[in-house]
PDB file of C-alpha atoms in Angstrom:
ATOM      1  CA  MET N   1     -28.500  20.472  -8.308  1.00 80.00           C
ATOM      2  CA  LYS N   2     -29.082  23.902  -6.780  1.00 92.00           C
ATOM      3  CA  PRO N   3     -26.856  26.772  -7.958  1.00 91.00           C
ATOM      4  CA  ALA N   4     -25.059  27.022  -4.597  1.00 94.00           C
ATOM      5  CA  GLU N   5     -24.287  23.294  -4.672  1.00 95.00           C
ATOM      6  CA  THR N   6     -23.085  23.547  -8.273  1.00 95.00           C
ATOM      7  CA  HIS N   7     -20.765  26.437  -7.381  1.00 95.00           C
ATOM      8  CA  ALA N   8     -19.340  24.566  -4.377  1.00 96.00           C
ATOM      9  CA  LYS N   9     -18.762  21.350  -6.325  1.00 95.00           C
ATOM     10  CA  TRP N  10     -17.316  23.334  -9.244  1.00 96.00           C
ATOM     11  CA  LYS N  11     -14.678  24.901  -6.976  1.00 96.00           C
ATOM     12  CA  ILE N  12     -13.722  21.462  -5.643  1.00 94.00           C
ATOM     13  CA  LEU N  13     -13.490  20.044  -9.167  1.00 95.00           C
ATOM     14  CA  GLN N  14     -11.372  22.990 -10.336  1.00 95.00           C
ATOM     15  CA  GLN N  15      -8.956  22.438  -7.434  1.00 95.00           C
ATOM     16  CA  LYS N  16      -8.761  18.705  -8.129  1.00 92.00           C
ATOM     17  CA  ILE N  17      -8.011  19.217 -11.833  1.00 93.00           C
ATOM     18  CA  ALA N  18      -5.448  21.947 -11.080  1.00 95.00           C
ATOM     19  CA  LYS N  19      -3.701  19.648  -8.615  1.00 93.00           C
ATOM     20  CA  GLU N  20      -3.848  16.605 -10.902  1.00 89.00           C
ATOM     21  CA  PHE N  21      -2.444  18.509 -13.896  1.00 87.00           C
ATOM     22  CA  ASP N  22      -0.143  20.707 -11.783  1.00 90.00           C
ATOM     23  CA  SER N  23      -1.625  23.777 -13.428  1.00 91.00           C
ATOM     24  CA  ASP N  24      -3.614  26.912 -12.797  1.00 95.00           C
ATOM     25  CA  VAL N  25      -7.244  26.608 -11.755  1.00 96.00           C
ATOM     26  CA  PRO N  26      -9.098  25.768 -14.990  1.00 96.00           C
ATOM     27  CA  ASP N  27     -12.064  27.758 -16.235  1.00 97.00           C
ATOM     28  CA  LEU N  28     -15.020  26.282 -18.106  1.00 97.00           C
ATOM     29  CA  LYS N  29     -13.264  26.494 -21.491  1.00 97.00           C
ATOM     30  CA  VAL N  30     -10.310  24.485 -20.188  1.00 96.00           C
ATOM     31  CA  MET N  31     -12.659  21.898 -18.680  1.00 97.00           C
ATOM     32  CA  LEU N  32     -14.483  21.586 -22.011  1.00 98.00           C
ATOM     33  CA  PHE N  33     -11.153  21.167 -23.785  1.00 96.00           C
ATOM     34  CA  LEU N  34     -10.162  18.374 -21.360  1.00 95.00           C
ATOM     35  CA  ILE N  35     -13.487  16.606 -21.907  1.00 96.00           C
ATOM     36  CA  GLY N  36     -13.051  16.972 -25.665  1.00 97.00           C
ATOM     37  CA  VAL N  37      -9.584  15.414 -25.513  1.00 95.00           C
ATOM     38  CA  GLN N  38     -10.968  12.596 -23.367  1.00 94.00           C
ATOM     39  CA  GLU N  39     -13.845  11.965 -25.773  1.00 95.00           C
ATOM     40  CA  LEU N  40     -11.523  12.052 -28.791  1.00 95.00           C
ATOM     41  CA  GLY N  41      -9.529   9.299 -27.102  1.00 92.00           C
ATOM     42  CA  LYS N  42      -6.171  10.123 -28.661  1.00 89.00           C
ATOM     43  CA  GLY N  43      -4.549  11.474 -25.502  1.00 84.00           C
ATOM     44  CA  PRO N  44      -2.704  14.733 -25.071  1.00 84.00           C
ATOM     45  CA  GLY N  45      -1.126  16.301 -28.106  1.00 88.00           C
ATOM     46  CA  LYS N  46      -0.634  19.466 -30.064  1.00 92.00           C
ATOM     47  CA  TYR N  47      -3.876  20.863 -31.418  1.00 94.00           C
ATOM     48  CA  SER N  48      -4.424  23.818 -33.714  1.00 95.00           C
ATOM     49  CA  LYS N  49      -6.741  26.625 -32.639  1.00 96.00           C
ATOM     50  CA  ARG N  50      -9.461  25.179 -34.884  1.00 96.00           C
ATOM     51  CA  GLN N  51      -8.992  21.698 -33.402  1.00 96.00           C
ATOM     52  CA  LYS N  52      -9.217  23.127 -29.883  1.00 96.00           C
ATOM     53  CA  GLU N  53     -12.525  24.765 -30.809  1.00 97.00           C
ATOM     54  CA  GLU N  54     -13.725  21.463 -32.261  1.00 97.00           C
ATOM     55  CA  LEU N  55     -12.690  19.646 -29.080  1.00 97.00           C
ATOM     56  CA  MET N  56     -14.743  22.091 -26.989  1.00 97.00           C
ATOM     57  CA  HIS N  57     -17.672  21.541 -29.379  1.00 97.00           C
ATOM     58  CA  ILE N  58     -17.309  17.766 -28.962  1.00 97.00           C
ATOM     59  CA  ALA N  59     -17.365  18.246 -25.195  1.00 98.00           C
ATOM     60  CA  THR N  60     -20.441  20.470 -25.324  1.00 97.00           C
ATOM     61  CA  CYS N  61     -22.300  17.962 -27.493  1.00 98.00           C
ATOM     62  CA  ARG N  62     -21.209  15.105 -25.214  1.00 97.00           C
ATOM     63  CA  LEU N  63     -22.443  16.956 -22.125  1.00 97.00           C
ATOM     64  CA  LEU N  64     -25.738  17.992 -23.712  1.00 97.00           C
ATOM     65  CA  SER N  65     -26.274  14.423 -24.913  1.00 97.00           C
ATOM     66  CA  GLU N  66     -26.950  13.595 -21.256  1.00 95.00           C
ATOM     67  CA  MET N  67     -30.089  15.703 -21.584  1.00 95.00           C
ATOM     68  CA  GLY N  68     -31.107  14.189 -24.916  1.00 96.00           C
ATOM     69  CA  PHE N  69     -30.154  17.141 -27.121  1.00 97.00           C
ATOM     70  CA  TYR N  70     -27.424  15.351 -29.087  1.00 98.00           C
ATOM     71  CA  GLU N  71     -26.667  11.820 -30.155  1.00 97.00           C
ATOM     72  CA  LEU N  72     -23.328  10.435 -31.272  1.00 97.00           C
ATOM     73  CA  GLU N  73     -23.568   9.935 -35.024  1.00 96.00           C
ATOM     74  CA  GLY N  74     -20.231   8.203 -35.425  1.00 96.00           C
ATOM     75  CA  LEU N  75     -16.558   8.829 -36.084  1.00 96.00           C
ATOM     76  CA  ASP N  76     -15.057  10.346 -39.207  1.00 95.00           C
ATOM     77  CA  GLN N  77     -12.087   8.861 -41.085  1.00 95.00           C
ATOM     78  CA  ASP N  78      -9.684  10.572 -38.653  1.00 92.00           C
ATOM     79  CA  GLY N  79     -11.468   9.179 -35.595  1.00 93.00           C
ATOM     80  CA  TRP N  80     -13.155  12.435 -34.566  1.00 95.00           C
ATOM     81  CA  PRO N  81     -16.676  12.026 -33.143  1.00 96.00           C
ATOM     82  CA  HIS N  82     -19.599  13.711 -34.860  1.00 96.00           C
ATOM     83  CA  TRP N  83     -22.825  14.514 -33.046  1.00 97.00           C
ATOM     84  CA  LYS N  84     -26.340  14.875 -34.392  1.00 97.00           C
ATOM     85  CA  LEU N  85     -28.768  17.404 -32.934  1.00 97.00           C
ATOM     86  CA  ILE N  86     -31.846  15.472 -31.748  1.00 97.00           C
ATOM     87  CA  LYS N  87     -33.909  18.335 -30.376  1.00 95.00           C
ATOM     88  CA  PRO N  88     -33.283  22.081 -30.273  1.00 95.00           C
ATOM     89  CA  VAL N  89     -31.315  23.361 -27.323  1.00 92.00           C
ATOM     90  CA  PRO N  90     -33.406  26.004 -25.532  1.00 92.00           C
ATOM     91  CA  SER N  91     -32.088  29.546 -25.447  1.00 92.00           C
ATOM     92  CA  PHE N  92     -30.519  30.190 -22.082  1.00 90.00           C
ATOM     93  CA  ALA N  93     -29.202  33.400 -20.608  1.00 94.00           C
ATOM     94  CA  MET N  94     -25.385  33.346 -20.466  1.00 92.00           C
ATOM     95  CA  MET N  95     -25.352  32.678 -16.713  1.00 93.00           C
ATOM     96  CA  GLU N  96     -27.901  29.853 -17.025  1.00 95.00           C
ATOM     97  CA  GLN N  97     -25.922  28.289 -19.860  1.00 94.00           C
ATOM     98  CA  GLU N  98     -22.709  28.448 -17.851  1.00 96.00           C
ATOM     99  CA  LEU N  99     -24.383  26.971 -14.771  1.00 96.00           C
ATOM    100  CA  LEU N 100     -25.861  24.140 -16.851  1.00 96.00           C
ATOM    101  CA  LEU N 101     -22.511  23.318 -18.467  1.00 97.00           C
ATOM    102  CA  LYS N 102     -20.760  23.432 -15.085  1.00 97.00           C
ATOM    103  CA  SER N 103     -23.345  21.071 -13.605  1.00 96.00           C
ATOM    104  CA  LEU N 104     -23.000  18.648 -16.535  1.00 97.00           C
ATOM    105  CA  THR N 105     -19.190  18.889 -16.295  1.00 97.00           C
ATOM    106  CA  ILE N 106     -19.343  18.010 -12.598  1.00 96.00           C
ATOM    107  CA  HIS N 107     -21.430  14.928 -13.417  1.00 95.00           C
ATOM    108  CA  TYR N 108     -19.030  13.971 -16.211  1.00 96.00           C
ATOM    109  CA  PHE N 109     -16.026  14.054 -13.884  1.00 93.00           C
ATOM    110  CA  GLU N 110     -17.961  12.316 -11.094  1.00 91.00           C
ATOM    111  CA  ASP N 111     -18.284   9.388 -13.491  1.00 84.00           C
ATOM    112  CA  ILE N 112     -14.498   9.413 -13.932  1.00 80.00           C
ATOM    113  CA  TYR N 113     -13.474  10.045 -10.317  1.00 74.00           C
ATOM    114  CA  GLY N 114     -16.390   8.310  -8.591  1.00 71.00           C
ATOM    115  CA  THR N 115     -19.651   9.733  -7.356  1.00 58.00           C
ATOM    116  CA  GLU N 116     -18.183  11.826  -4.571  1.00 54.00           C
ATOM    117  CA  GLN N 117     -15.233  14.071  -5.240  1.00 49.00           C
ATOM    118  CA  PRO N 118     -12.811  14.162  -2.306  1.00 45.00           C
ATOM    119  CA  GLU N 119     -12.297  17.497  -0.605  1.00 47.00           C
ATOM    120  CA  ILE N 120      -9.084  19.257  -1.605  1.00 42.00           C
ATOM    121  CA  GLU N 121      -7.014  20.359   1.353  1.00 40.00           C
TER     122      GLU N 121
END
């Protein structure tokens, strides 16, 4: 996906999530948190600051697993997923890293909402 296409689809996804959750437009951290909660599979709840960071880590590993960097190792006794690094993640400039995560997030939500996200009016 070209950067311009990623930016356009990202804006549409942000609007859709904001509308669905009746909230402000989410940034990348919020999107990662939502993916982490989804991957944990325990639904919404109260999470400590540390747990929120872990949820964003789970999301990042889940997204990067699409590119073969991580593999799900299994669940711990509390049901939290643990990921194993398969190959080193290349060093990206901050903007490249953000663009990559946004692109992977778009694909993640396309799997949930269907391949084409509807336009938000």
